[in-house]
XYZ file of C-alpha atoms in Angstrom:
770
model
C 57.013 -162.396 48.476
C 57.257 -158.597 48.826
C 54.190 -156.561 49.738
C 52.991 -153.789 47.406
C 56.300 -153.916 45.507
C 55.908 -156.430 42.696
C 58.318 -155.514 39.902
C 57.199 -156.878 36.524
C 59.452 -157.518 33.545
C 58.544 -158.243 29.946
C 58.761 -161.974 29.302
C 57.151 -162.485 25.881
C 55.637 -160.326 23.177
C 54.100 -160.322 19.713
C 52.266 -157.730 17.667
C 49.075 -158.684 19.499
C 50.054 -159.619 23.044
C 52.555 -159.194 25.878
C 53.333 -161.341 28.921
C 55.036 -159.983 32.038
C 56.374 -161.831 35.100
C 56.934 -160.886 38.752
C 57.086 -162.885 41.990
C 55.311 -165.997 40.712
C 52.666 -163.979 38.873
C 52.097 -163.708 35.130
C 50.285 -160.747 33.622
C 49.049 -161.048 30.066
C 47.668 -158.353 27.759
C 45.859 -159.366 24.544
C 44.687 -156.853 21.950
C 41.754 -158.808 20.532
C 40.445 -155.972 18.381
C 40.706 -152.224 18.183
C 37.929 -151.942 20.765
C 38.555 -155.048 22.889
C 41.499 -155.650 25.238
C 41.886 -158.596 27.608
C 44.040 -158.551 30.733
C 44.858 -161.595 32.838
C 46.564 -161.788 36.243
C 47.626 -165.402 36.794
C 49.371 -166.595 39.978
C 51.569 -169.623 39.345
C 49.662 -172.838 40.011
C 46.198 -171.243 40.002
C 43.664 -173.321 38.093
C 41.836 -171.369 35.419
C 38.431 -172.983 34.947
C 36.864 -172.673 31.477
C 34.462 -169.923 30.529
C 30.882 -170.483 29.414
C 30.346 -166.795 28.685
C 32.960 -165.734 26.125
C 31.799 -167.176 22.825
C 32.753 -164.934 19.889
C 31.757 -167.459 17.210
C 28.460 -168.390 18.908
C 29.417 -172.048 19.460
C 30.223 -173.271 22.953
C 31.518 -176.832 23.528
C 30.063 -178.712 26.484
C 33.436 -178.529 28.218
C 33.526 -174.740 27.922
C 36.231 -172.541 26.400
C 39.779 -171.833 27.539
C 39.635 -168.420 29.201
C 42.849 -167.309 27.463
C 41.872 -168.467 23.981
C 42.174 -165.950 21.148
C 40.190 -168.107 18.721
C 37.434 -166.151 16.998
C 38.999 -162.723 17.536
C 40.513 -160.659 14.700
C 43.491 -159.516 16.849
C 44.884 -156.014 16.646
C 48.360 -154.497 16.686
C 48.625 -151.163 18.534
C 51.673 -148.916 18.533
C 54.056 -150.212 21.194
C 55.531 -147.012 22.614
C 57.594 -148.776 25.268
C 57.606 -152.189 26.919
C 54.659 -151.207 29.133
C 52.728 -148.692 27.012
C 50.611 -148.825 23.868
C 48.593 -146.348 21.824
C 46.033 -146.414 19.032
C 43.497 -143.851 17.815
C 42.133 -141.872 20.763
C 43.450 -144.340 23.337
C 46.647 -144.870 25.302
C 47.128 -147.858 27.619
C 50.050 -148.096 30.013
C 51.130 -150.200 32.993
C 53.440 -149.274 35.814
C 56.146 -151.961 36.068
C 55.646 -151.786 39.848
C 52.419 -153.679 40.652
C 51.351 -153.634 36.998
C 48.960 -150.749 37.686
C 46.833 -149.875 34.668
C 46.074 -146.443 33.226
C 43.854 -146.072 30.166
C 43.153 -142.645 28.681
C 40.983 -141.370 25.860
C 42.079 -138.086 24.333
C 44.388 -137.688 27.350
C 41.488 -137.927 29.827
C 41.471 -140.810 32.353
C 39.013 -143.494 31.259
C 40.090 -146.395 33.492
C 42.761 -146.221 36.203
C 43.909 -148.704 38.839
C 43.878 -147.339 42.374
C 47.318 -146.641 43.858
C 49.463 -148.189 45.089
C 48.150 -151.470 43.606
C 44.997 -152.244 41.645
C 44.911 -156.042 41.859
C 45.507 -158.433 44.720
C 48.939 -159.664 43.647
C 50.411 -161.102 46.834
C 47.526 -161.575 49.240
C 47.683 -157.971 50.458
C 43.897 -157.674 49.946
C 42.973 -161.043 51.469
C 42.382 -164.537 50.070
C 40.279 -163.585 47.024
C 41.114 -161.588 43.950
C 40.220 -157.904 44.164
C 40.477 -155.221 41.520
C 40.431 -151.603 42.699
C 39.837 -148.745 40.262
C 39.768 -144.977 40.703
C 36.212 -143.650 40.945
C 35.787 -140.429 38.997
C 33.466 -137.643 40.231
C 29.886 -137.917 38.887
C 30.566 -141.148 37.000
C 27.556 -143.272 36.111
C 27.471 -147.082 36.212
C 25.193 -149.338 34.169
C 24.958 -153.104 33.945
C 25.486 -156.270 36.061
C 22.480 -158.040 34.559
C 19.201 -158.287 36.486
C 20.126 -155.964 39.338
C 17.485 -154.211 41.446
C 17.076 -150.470 41.819
C 17.536 -147.632 39.376
C 19.420 -147.846 36.100
C 22.467 -145.927 37.366
C 24.175 -148.196 39.899
C 26.746 -145.639 41.111
C 26.967 -145.462 44.890
C 25.642 -148.978 45.427
C 27.073 -152.374 46.277
C 25.998 -155.672 44.717
C 26.698 -159.388 44.952
C 26.655 -161.793 42.037
C 25.660 -165.111 43.555
C 22.613 -166.557 41.806
C 19.744 -167.061 44.252
C 16.149 -168.300 44.168
C 14.762 -164.946 45.305
C 10.982 -165.473 45.224
C 9.065 -162.334 46.181
C 12.129 -160.101 46.006
C 12.012 -156.333 46.483
C 12.695 -154.995 42.981
C 14.250 -151.836 44.428
C 16.636 -153.294 47.003
C 16.922 -157.115 46.979
C 20.324 -158.575 46.127
C 21.569 -160.983 44.863
C 19.046 -162.168 42.275
C 19.134 -164.732 39.469
C 21.664 -163.871 36.756
C 25.475 -163.817 36.901
C 26.724 -161.043 34.611
C 29.949 -159.456 35.963
C 29.901 -156.724 33.334
C 29.321 -153.018 33.746
C 29.696 -149.830 31.743
C 31.185 -146.702 33.300
C 30.489 -143.235 31.940
C 32.822 -140.435 32.993
C 34.244 -137.239 31.493
C 36.399 -139.239 29.073
C 33.431 -141.196 27.688
C 32.229 -144.775 28.104
C 34.179 -147.918 28.954
C 32.947 -151.461 29.560
C 34.578 -153.871 32.015
C 33.764 -157.583 31.928
C 35.224 -159.979 34.489
C 35.273 -163.420 32.884
C 34.529 -165.480 35.961
C 31.783 -167.788 37.189
C 32.836 -167.485 40.833
C 30.754 -165.458 43.260
C 31.522 -161.739 43.057
C 30.876 -158.475 44.840
C 30.914 -155.060 43.175
C 31.207 -151.827 45.121
C 30.521 -148.663 43.143
C 31.122 -146.132 45.894
C 29.565 -147.469 49.099
C 32.952 -148.122 50.649
C 35.441 -145.342 51.372
C 38.892 -145.317 52.945
C 40.980 -142.707 54.720
C 44.062 -144.060 52.936
C 43.008 -143.705 49.315
C 40.917 -141.478 47.126
C 37.494 -142.423 45.793
C 37.417 -145.923 44.362
C 35.238 -148.746 43.123
C 36.176 -152.402 43.125
C 35.273 -155.968 42.229
C 35.919 -158.878 44.581
C 36.013 -162.273 42.893
C 35.949 -165.614 44.692
C 39.031 -167.075 43.014
C 42.743 -166.298 42.823
C 43.159 -165.543 39.114
C 41.733 -162.570 37.231
C 40.709 -162.370 33.584
C 38.901 -159.260 32.443
C 38.013 -157.488 29.205
C 37.993 -153.769 28.462
C 35.407 -152.716 25.875
C 35.826 -149.380 24.118
C 33.598 -147.110 22.047
C 30.283 -145.330 22.368
C 27.568 -146.783 24.582
C 25.800 -148.510 21.641
C 29.123 -149.866 20.408
C 30.053 -151.259 23.824
C 26.635 -152.870 24.326
C 26.793 -154.495 20.878
C 30.401 -155.570 21.436
C 29.523 -157.284 24.711
C 26.607 -159.112 23.113
C 28.915 -160.314 20.338
C 31.635 -161.278 22.831
C 29.228 -163.530 24.735
C 27.730 -165.272 21.716
C 25.017 -162.859 20.643
C 21.262 -163.162 21.007
C 19.263 -166.168 19.873
C 16.922 -165.835 16.911
C 13.936 -167.522 18.509
C 10.846 -168.653 16.599
C 8.237 -165.943 16.151
C 5.922 -167.593 18.681
C 8.381 -166.516 21.392
C 6.859 -163.039 20.996
C 3.220 -164.162 21.248
C 1.307 -163.883 24.500
C 1.970 -166.852 26.787
C -0.176 -167.825 29.730
C 1.024 -169.384 32.943
C 0.029 -169.943 36.547
C 0.843 -172.287 39.393
C -2.875 -172.540 40.153
C -3.941 -174.878 37.349
C -1.218 -177.522 37.667
C -1.450 -177.499 41.467
C -5.169 -178.359 41.269
C -6.423 -181.978 41.449
C -8.294 -181.409 38.177
C -5.305 -179.809 36.445
C -6.135 -181.281 33.035
C -9.639 -179.812 33.030
C -8.471 -176.388 34.223
C -5.693 -176.256 31.631
C -8.042 -177.149 28.785
C -10.536 -174.587 30.043
C -7.871 -171.891 29.788
C -7.145 -172.785 26.164
C -10.871 -172.749 25.377
C -11.364 -169.426 27.128
C -8.592 -167.780 25.111
C -10.323 -168.837 21.906
C -13.808 -167.941 23.051
C -12.770 -164.461 24.150
C -10.535 -163.794 21.146
C -7.217 -163.567 23.000
C -4.429 -164.762 20.714
C -2.184 -167.043 22.762
C 0.894 -168.792 21.396
C 2.315 -170.538 24.444
C 1.547 -171.814 27.910
C 4.185 -172.311 30.600
C 3.254 -175.593 32.278
C 4.157 -175.087 35.938
C 5.761 -177.839 37.977
C 2.536 -179.055 39.603
C 2.243 -181.575 36.788
C 5.191 -183.434 38.408
C 3.843 -183.421 41.957
C 3.534 -186.201 44.463
C 1.838 -184.520 47.396
C 3.395 -181.079 47.807
C 6.760 -182.076 46.350
C 8.020 -181.767 42.774
C 9.605 -184.681 40.925
C 11.119 -183.592 37.622
C 10.261 -185.811 34.594
C 7.459 -187.512 36.565
C 3.937 -187.072 35.182
C 1.190 -187.096 37.807
C -1.361 -189.028 35.773
C -4.107 -188.419 38.298
C -3.882 -184.726 37.418
C -2.987 -185.152 33.742
C -4.066 -188.613 32.558
C -2.789 -188.259 28.970
C 0.001 -185.687 28.528
C 0.175 -186.233 24.767
C -3.558 -185.577 24.448
C -3.266 -182.382 26.480
C -0.402 -181.101 24.303
C -2.389 -181.895 21.157
C -5.430 -180.081 22.563
C -3.373 -176.926 23.079
C -1.609 -177.214 19.720
C -4.942 -177.476 17.888
C -5.728 -174.064 19.389
C -2.437 -172.522 18.332
C -0.798 -172.878 21.762
C 2.439 -174.750 22.463
C 3.207 -176.122 25.925
C 6.461 -175.091 27.626
C 7.142 -177.575 30.424
C 8.830 -176.672 33.697
C 11.893 -178.757 34.581
C 14.231 -178.537 37.558
C 17.807 -179.825 38.038
C 17.368 -181.123 41.603
C 16.110 -184.668 42.245
C 14.566 -185.233 45.668
C 15.986 -188.146 47.634
C 12.705 -190.078 47.274
C 12.462 -189.411 43.536
C 11.879 -192.651 41.588
C 15.098 -192.015 39.626
C 17.271 -190.866 42.558
C 19.039 -194.144 43.300
C 19.734 -194.791 39.621
C 21.370 -191.366 39.260
C 23.297 -191.710 42.527
C 24.648 -195.156 41.648
C 25.955 -193.817 38.350
C 27.676 -190.873 40.065
C 25.705 -188.242 38.151
C 25.082 -185.876 41.067
C 27.390 -183.203 42.429
C 29.195 -185.174 45.091
C 30.995 -184.976 48.393
C 34.676 -186.039 48.635
C 33.582 -189.550 49.713
C 31.573 -189.926 46.490
C 28.136 -189.611 48.056
C 25.683 -187.076 46.575
C 25.724 -183.542 47.905
C 22.388 -182.495 49.395
C 20.352 -179.307 49.337
C 16.942 -178.284 50.732
C 14.491 -178.202 47.828
C 10.688 -178.004 47.573
C 9.815 -179.333 51.053
C 12.513 -181.983 51.048
C 16.171 -182.748 50.453
C 17.568 -183.395 47.025
C 20.737 -183.497 44.952
C 21.880 -181.420 41.991
C 22.433 -183.153 38.675
C 26.039 -182.605 37.604
C 25.963 -181.198 34.074
C 29.773 -181.313 33.953
C 29.447 -185.093 33.821
C 29.038 -186.252 30.206
C 26.806 -189.192 31.141
C 24.596 -187.018 33.339
C 24.311 -184.531 30.480
C 23.170 -187.310 28.129
C 20.775 -188.656 30.789
C 19.131 -185.249 30.996
C 18.788 -185.023 27.221
C 17.204 -188.478 27.130
C 14.708 -187.559 29.846
C 13.761 -184.324 28.080
C 13.148 -186.324 24.919
C 11.274 -189.301 26.356
C 9.199 -187.554 29.026
C 8.478 -184.248 27.336
C 9.129 -184.030 23.601
C 7.691 -187.449 22.803
C 4.606 -186.420 24.792
C 3.996 -183.439 22.528
C 5.751 -180.778 24.609
C 7.311 -178.197 22.276
C 9.761 -176.427 24.587
C 11.410 -176.523 27.991
C 11.261 -174.065 30.847
C 14.534 -174.527 32.751
C 13.682 -173.411 36.265
C 15.162 -173.340 39.772
C 18.639 -173.619 38.250
C 20.514 -171.189 40.498
C 22.604 -174.041 41.962
C 22.960 -172.551 45.444
C 25.966 -174.680 46.402
C 27.310 -173.256 49.659
C 29.296 -176.275 50.859
C 32.786 -175.768 49.415
C 33.564 -179.474 49.692
C 30.939 -180.377 47.073
C 32.654 -181.418 43.841
C 31.729 -181.288 40.176
C 33.019 -183.911 37.754
C 34.441 -181.227 35.440
C 34.334 -183.646 32.478
C 36.983 -185.743 34.195
C 38.806 -182.876 35.944
C 36.948 -182.394 39.247
C 36.705 -178.987 40.892
C 34.759 -177.392 43.775
C 31.260 -176.796 42.394
C 30.819 -173.468 44.192
C 33.436 -171.922 41.876
C 31.163 -172.308 38.863
C 27.536 -172.249 40.006
C 26.120 -170.379 36.988
C 27.835 -172.772 34.581
C 25.394 -175.494 35.615
C 22.453 -173.345 34.540
C 24.232 -172.723 31.247
C 24.879 -176.423 30.639
C 21.375 -177.405 31.764
C 19.919 -174.983 29.250
C 22.331 -176.185 26.567
C 21.417 -179.842 27.229
C 17.699 -179.098 26.990
C 18.283 -177.130 23.806
C 20.377 -179.928 22.290
C 17.580 -182.399 23.029
C 15.028 -180.166 21.314
C 17.279 -179.616 18.307
C 17.943 -183.332 17.932
C 14.245 -184.177 18.183
C 12.785 -181.472 15.952
C 15.653 -181.181 13.474
C 18.420 -178.699 12.805
C 16.338 -176.656 10.360
C 13.796 -175.643 12.994
C 14.577 -172.839 15.419
C 13.877 -173.705 19.026
C 12.267 -171.803 21.868
C 13.680 -172.374 25.334
C 13.420 -170.498 28.615
C 15.802 -170.316 31.574
C 15.454 -168.529 34.885
C 19.145 -168.309 35.695
C 22.438 -168.231 33.839
C 25.710 -166.472 33.199
C 26.587 -163.768 30.698
C 25.674 -165.237 27.328
C 22.523 -167.080 28.440
C 20.467 -165.241 25.793
C 22.453 -166.806 22.962
C 20.314 -169.852 23.834
C 17.262 -168.794 25.791
C 14.636 -166.268 26.728
C 14.832 -165.193 30.368
C 12.691 -163.213 32.784
C 13.093 -161.186 35.949
C 12.115 -164.074 38.181
C 9.454 -164.491 40.831
C 8.462 -160.865 41.340
C 6.054 -159.470 43.937
C 2.737 -157.872 43.051
C 3.001 -154.177 43.926
C 3.336 -150.866 42.130
C 6.987 -150.570 43.093
C 7.774 -153.805 41.272
C 6.316 -152.476 38.034
C 8.624 -149.449 38.150
C 11.785 -151.243 39.241
C 11.265 -154.230 36.961
C 11.239 -151.594 34.215
C 14.672 -150.373 35.324
C 15.797 -153.981 35.714
C 14.809 -154.746 32.136
C 16.745 -151.783 30.784
C 19.715 -152.852 32.925
C 19.532 -156.287 31.300
C 19.380 -154.574 27.893
C 22.703 -152.866 28.634
C 24.121 -156.204 29.848
C 23.674 -158.263 26.691
C 20.430 -159.866 27.955
C 18.005 -158.732 25.265
C 15.418 -161.537 25.372
C 13.614 -160.831 28.620
C 10.287 -160.031 30.173
C 8.539 -159.916 33.532
C 5.700 -161.825 35.160
C 2.930 -159.404 34.201
C 0.651 -158.639 37.133
C 3.206 -160.002 39.587
C 3.927 -163.614 40.506
C 3.546 -163.764 44.269
C 1.507 -161.803 46.817
C -1.945 -160.304 46.557
C -3.715 -160.432 43.223
C -3.084 -157.267 41.179
C -5.526 -154.421 41.634
C -7.380 -153.221 38.572
C -5.267 -150.217 37.587
C -1.991 -151.982 38.341
C -3.015 -154.918 36.159
C -3.732 -152.675 33.173
C -0.549 -150.625 33.588
C 1.523 -153.806 33.833
C -0.026 -155.071 30.606
C 0.616 -151.739 28.893
C 4.293 -152.028 29.791
C 4.532 -155.753 29.079
C 3.408 -155.406 25.450
C 6.809 -153.859 24.659
C 8.989 -156.604 26.194
C 10.006 -159.658 24.139
C 8.512 -162.047 26.719
C 4.804 -161.176 27.034
C 3.591 -163.486 29.805
C 1.102 -163.372 32.651
C 2.275 -165.724 35.409
C 0.958 -165.914 38.947
C 0.860 -167.737 42.265
C -1.515 -165.395 44.063
C -2.079 -165.621 47.805
C -5.817 -166.107 47.289
C -5.285 -169.049 44.923
C -6.804 -167.353 41.874
C -4.973 -167.344 38.548
C -4.262 -163.996 36.909
C -5.615 -164.152 33.353
C -6.476 -161.603 30.649
C -10.093 -161.830 31.825
C -9.219 -161.517 35.527
C -11.509 -158.483 35.766
C -14.538 -159.110 33.590
C -15.384 -155.446 33.061
C -11.800 -154.710 31.981
C -11.796 -157.299 29.165
C -12.463 -154.680 26.432
C -9.468 -152.637 27.647
C -7.270 -155.729 27.844
C -8.373 -156.711 24.343
C -7.193 -153.313 23.053
C -3.802 -153.872 24.666
C -3.530 -157.311 23.063
C -4.529 -155.861 19.687
C -1.752 -153.290 20.035
C 0.755 -156.086 20.670
C -0.474 -157.870 17.546
C -0.055 -154.705 15.471
C 3.547 -154.135 16.511
C 4.610 -157.805 16.200
C 6.338 -157.309 12.811
C 8.383 -154.481 14.314
C 9.243 -156.559 17.401
C 10.128 -159.578 15.274
C 12.446 -157.457 13.151
C 13.972 -156.079 16.374
C 14.635 -159.640 17.549
C 16.283 -160.367 14.200
C 18.416 -157.227 14.504
C 19.398 -158.224 18.039
C 20.559 -161.550 16.608
C 22.245 -160.131 13.514
C 23.562 -156.721 14.600
C 23.696 -157.191 18.408
C 21.299 -154.284 19.006
C 19.180 -154.319 22.185
C 15.427 -154.524 21.693
C 14.569 -152.189 24.592
C 16.782 -149.168 25.157
C 17.041 -146.436 27.795
C 17.256 -142.869 26.525
C 20.988 -142.738 27.280
C 21.524 -145.321 24.544
C 20.987 -142.591 21.927
C 21.873 -139.554 24.030
C 24.736 -139.824 26.520
C 23.498 -136.739 28.370
C 19.939 -138.030 28.855
C 18.315 -138.730 32.205
C 19.135 -142.373 32.918
C 16.084 -142.702 35.178
C 13.519 -141.395 32.688
C 10.236 -143.293 32.480
C 10.506 -143.057 28.692
C 12.301 -145.759 26.731
C 12.881 -146.850 23.148
C 11.610 -150.081 21.622
C 13.849 -150.852 18.672
C 15.398 -147.887 16.917
C 12.427 -145.564 16.479
C 9.409 -146.344 18.711
C 9.247 -144.554 22.071
C 7.024 -146.056 24.744
C 5.184 -143.811 27.183
C 4.239 -145.995 30.157
C 2.746 -145.119 33.532
C 4.392 -146.594 36.632
C 2.460 -144.855 39.426
C -1.105 -145.192 40.661
C -3.633 -142.524 39.741
C -1.639 -140.945 36.905
C -3.714 -140.206 33.801
C -1.554 -137.564 32.133
C 2.197 -137.467 31.509
C 4.126 -134.208 31.250
C 7.131 -134.908 29.035
C 10.239 -133.120 27.890
C 10.809 -134.930 24.630
C 14.213 -136.578 24.285
C 16.782 -136.089 21.580
C 15.651 -136.822 18.023
C 17.073 -134.689 15.255
C 13.889 -134.926 13.222
C 11.383 -134.691 16.062
C 8.579 -136.999 17.125
C 5.148 -137.944 15.780
C 2.302 -139.168 17.976
C -0.384 -141.650 16.938
C -2.511 -138.942 15.353
C 0.343 -137.644 13.202
C 0.966 -134.529 15.295
C 4.646 -133.524 15.274
C 6.781 -132.256 18.160
C 10.379 -131.104 18.255
C 13.084 -132.562 20.491
C 13.228 -130.808 23.849
C 9.603 -129.669 23.560
C 7.485 -129.966 26.691
C 4.144 -131.631 26.058
C 1.336 -133.322 27.975
C -0.034 -136.680 26.887
C -3.256 -138.219 28.126
C -2.413 -141.742 29.287
C -5.583 -143.604 30.217
C -5.274 -147.029 31.805
C -8.101 -148.355 29.658
C -6.640 -149.226 26.294
C -3.406 -149.367 24.367
C -0.301 -147.585 25.697
C 0.827 -144.263 24.256
C 3.738 -144.132 21.846
C 5.747 -141.657 19.798
C 7.654 -142.302 16.570
C 10.940 -140.742 15.548
C 10.864 -138.488 12.524
C 13.052 -139.938 9.798
C 11.959 -143.536 10.349
C 9.991 -146.374 8.783
C 7.731 -148.424 11.039
C 6.392 -151.899 10.203
C 3.107 -153.086 11.634
C 0.490 -155.747 11.056
C -2.594 -154.253 9.471
C -4.683 -157.431 9.520
C -8.158 -157.163 10.978
C -7.991 -160.654 12.500
C -5.647 -160.782 15.514
C -5.670 -164.569 15.941
C -2.402 -166.487 15.872
C -3.496 -168.341 12.745
C -4.061 -165.043 10.934
C -0.692 -163.734 12.024
C 1.003 -166.692 10.376
C -1.120 -167.130 7.272
C -2.575 -163.739 6.363
C -0.363 -161.121 7.965
C -0.541 -157.820 6.084
C 2.482 -155.627 6.587
C 1.953 -151.897 6.502
C 5.013 -149.645 6.392
C 4.576 -146.138 7.760
C 7.101 -143.499 6.754
C 7.523 -140.756 9.352
C 9.031 -137.989 7.270
C 11.831 -135.608 8.151
C 12.170 -132.099 6.813
C 14.892 -132.852 4.267
C 17.550 -135.390 3.390
C 17.639 -139.147 2.959
C 17.370 -142.063 5.358
C 17.267 -145.860 4.973
C 15.741 -148.774 6.825
C 15.626 -152.512 6.177
C 12.994 -154.945 7.471
C 13.124 -158.710 7.795
C 10.314 -161.299 7.788
C 10.295 -165.048 7.246
C 8.280 -168.157 8.073
C 8.906 -167.554 11.776
C 10.350 -170.918 12.677
C 12.889 -172.376 10.244
C 16.513 -171.623 9.421
C 15.687 -171.100 5.736
C 16.521 -167.413 6.136
C 20.183 -168.423 6.269
C 19.817 -169.237 2.568
C 18.061 -165.885 1.987
C 14.665 -167.617 1.838
C 12.947 -164.674 3.477
C 11.533 -161.221 2.943
C 14.259 -158.626 3.335
C 13.124 -155.265 2.077
C 15.137 -152.069 1.954
C 13.587 -148.593 1.981
C 15.426 -145.460 0.894
C 13.457 -142.305 1.712
C 14.363 -138.890 0.267
C 12.542 -135.831 1.559
C 12.509 -132.777 -0.706
C 10.559 -129.551 -0.438
C 7.719 -130.890 -2.598
C 7.493 -134.632 -2.043
C 8.670 -137.664 -0.126
C 10.232 -140.269 -2.417
C 10.192 -143.851 -1.142
C 12.261 -146.306 -3.138
C 12.174 -149.948 -2.103
C 13.963 -153.048 -3.256
C 13.712 -156.688 -2.259
C 16.924 -158.228 -0.951
C 15.485 -161.648 -0.057
C 14.325 -164.476 -2.282
C 10.713 -163.756 -1.315
C 9.548 -160.490 -2.857
C 6.670 -158.230 -1.905
C 5.124 -154.994 -3.075
C 4.876 -153.078 0.179
C 1.864 -151.091 1.353
C 3.268 -147.696 2.354
C 1.630 -144.723 4.024
C 3.125 -141.336 4.822
C 2.917 -139.308 8.019
C 4.339 -135.863 7.278
C 3.908 -132.596 9.148
C 4.527 -130.742 5.862
C 1.784 -132.640 3.995
C 3.970 -133.418 1.006
C 3.132 -135.828 -1.803
C 4.171 -139.465 -1.421
C 5.932 -141.016 -4.411
C 6.781 -144.746 -4.369
C 9.139 -146.483 -6.780
C 10.757 -149.876 -7.035
C 14.510 -150.228 -7.290
C 16.467 -153.153 -8.644
C 16.102 -156.268 -6.494
C 19.251 -157.850 -5.147
């Protein structure tokens, strides 16, 4: 095979695709839509394992999806200028017949360009693994890759994607972490472009760390397999983010309780009197007036000694699991039980699983082993149909039938380093290390299937997973893992969350107060809560060095301040719930960095958007009580909580005390939904919620906004059995006209108030219902 001189020729074409051949290599180009192009480099004989990420219709079979499938895509026919060049709209895509080097331009400016003389590893010139080299433009910015540490802009850094149990990680520098999302967005002078490598093999991404005397500036991806399948996503930043979410199956519409405060700690379930301590927590929440909707039941409930044995109830700690679950449910709290995919070799079920061949195995058929929780264990093989069913049966019999509402799929990074370990592959075995994140995906899917079968198809399910591949949030809520308690973590978990938002992972949160290390100091605890109220997952979880559990009442004298923060969360729940619905329906992220709306904004700003109109002002540094802000772009300005108005670009100072609710600003030209009930209990939120809609006026013109509400748990909304209300607001010189109409089967007469710097008259009218 020649080196660096691979001459490709057109082999097959249609209006939507082209296939080229050279030297035992096939290159395929598919135009899946006007803004989505897929390119595949396929050496003859290379096995292309299925994808568990690409899922345009939202349904993923257990066996995965063919990586070259076009099912679910509209397909698009560009202008074929020549055999190797295409154009449409602002874009032109061409390939050099020699080495199939790509060049993509937008308005004649380079948007994406393979590095000369050869972008991809076609003949082994770049070593045993696939590599893809691209030209690095001056001052380009890079966003994405999932839960990566450090600042939002990843330019100049190097990362690995190789899911790891990274307890106590440094949120600024540690790498790799938990998620496997080989997707990033590049911003350069031509605009934005997204690149998604559809692979579950371990990867490395270099965004400018490495330089070479023999080429210009470059960035590259190294992928631990021989074939390459990648997608190019085009459009504005919001369009690319939404397109990637849609490509990977979208975002789950979880039950409303997913947004309620959830407690958790290792301390209670590790204690000999776990049952008593757990019940005391539920009682304390009620006695102190802290609305709590869930409790993550840590793995201590499965312990024998210091070890963890999944699906085993330690009845000395928890004598009657069903009674415990009922006790919590009576208080409005659902238990979310921790489960792990590794069975220790002395687990009561180990021999049964091994004899049936349900573990990842060595070539001789014996189970592969891994160190796990003070012992050795074996990974359950979720690519084995019988093992998959076994897991579902255990979830049902040991958890759901004992009153557990949901599963917490933990420790599912599948750190398989031995390349001889094999997966069943649903009858087509393959080395397990080539698809580590797929096991987390299938584990989560199996747990979800068990819940759906048990509770019924008309009830939406809550499920949590620590690890996964791109697309994990079409099933589950995730979090940033076992973080360390320190001020730096608060700041860099913030960046990490916004990075996940730009990576299609919208349903996330952080362990508020920190999981491991010293207990949080007073100010840090309050600031973490103030930030956490804006994230979908609102959970305090801890395994403090001193053995104490972090709770809302951790500092007795701070309880009034914490109660104010919780009350703020309760007030904004309708807005957050609508944002979760919009994430599911329109693929919009719930939390957004400023660059989402303004491509020229500071990517590292402490300010961020929650939904489309609420700006959060959070403090990430000790001792800060006032924030000096240059207000970001908003054509119609900003209103603070008092109704004071500020223009975009205006420099202001905001007092930001640690004691109490966080500061916020609202966009002019918006409608904001909140809960105006006096009672903040969970029961009141479900039964007596009073929605108040605040119109933040603009100077002139018209704007619209829809809001969605339903029963919070069923799929009845699919039949329009919901509240869907549309507001059309027209601002004239004399008054603000608000016209509403009900689009859902459930109708309401909305309570509306006006915040207007011009003090105009509010006029409300009802339009024709749909």
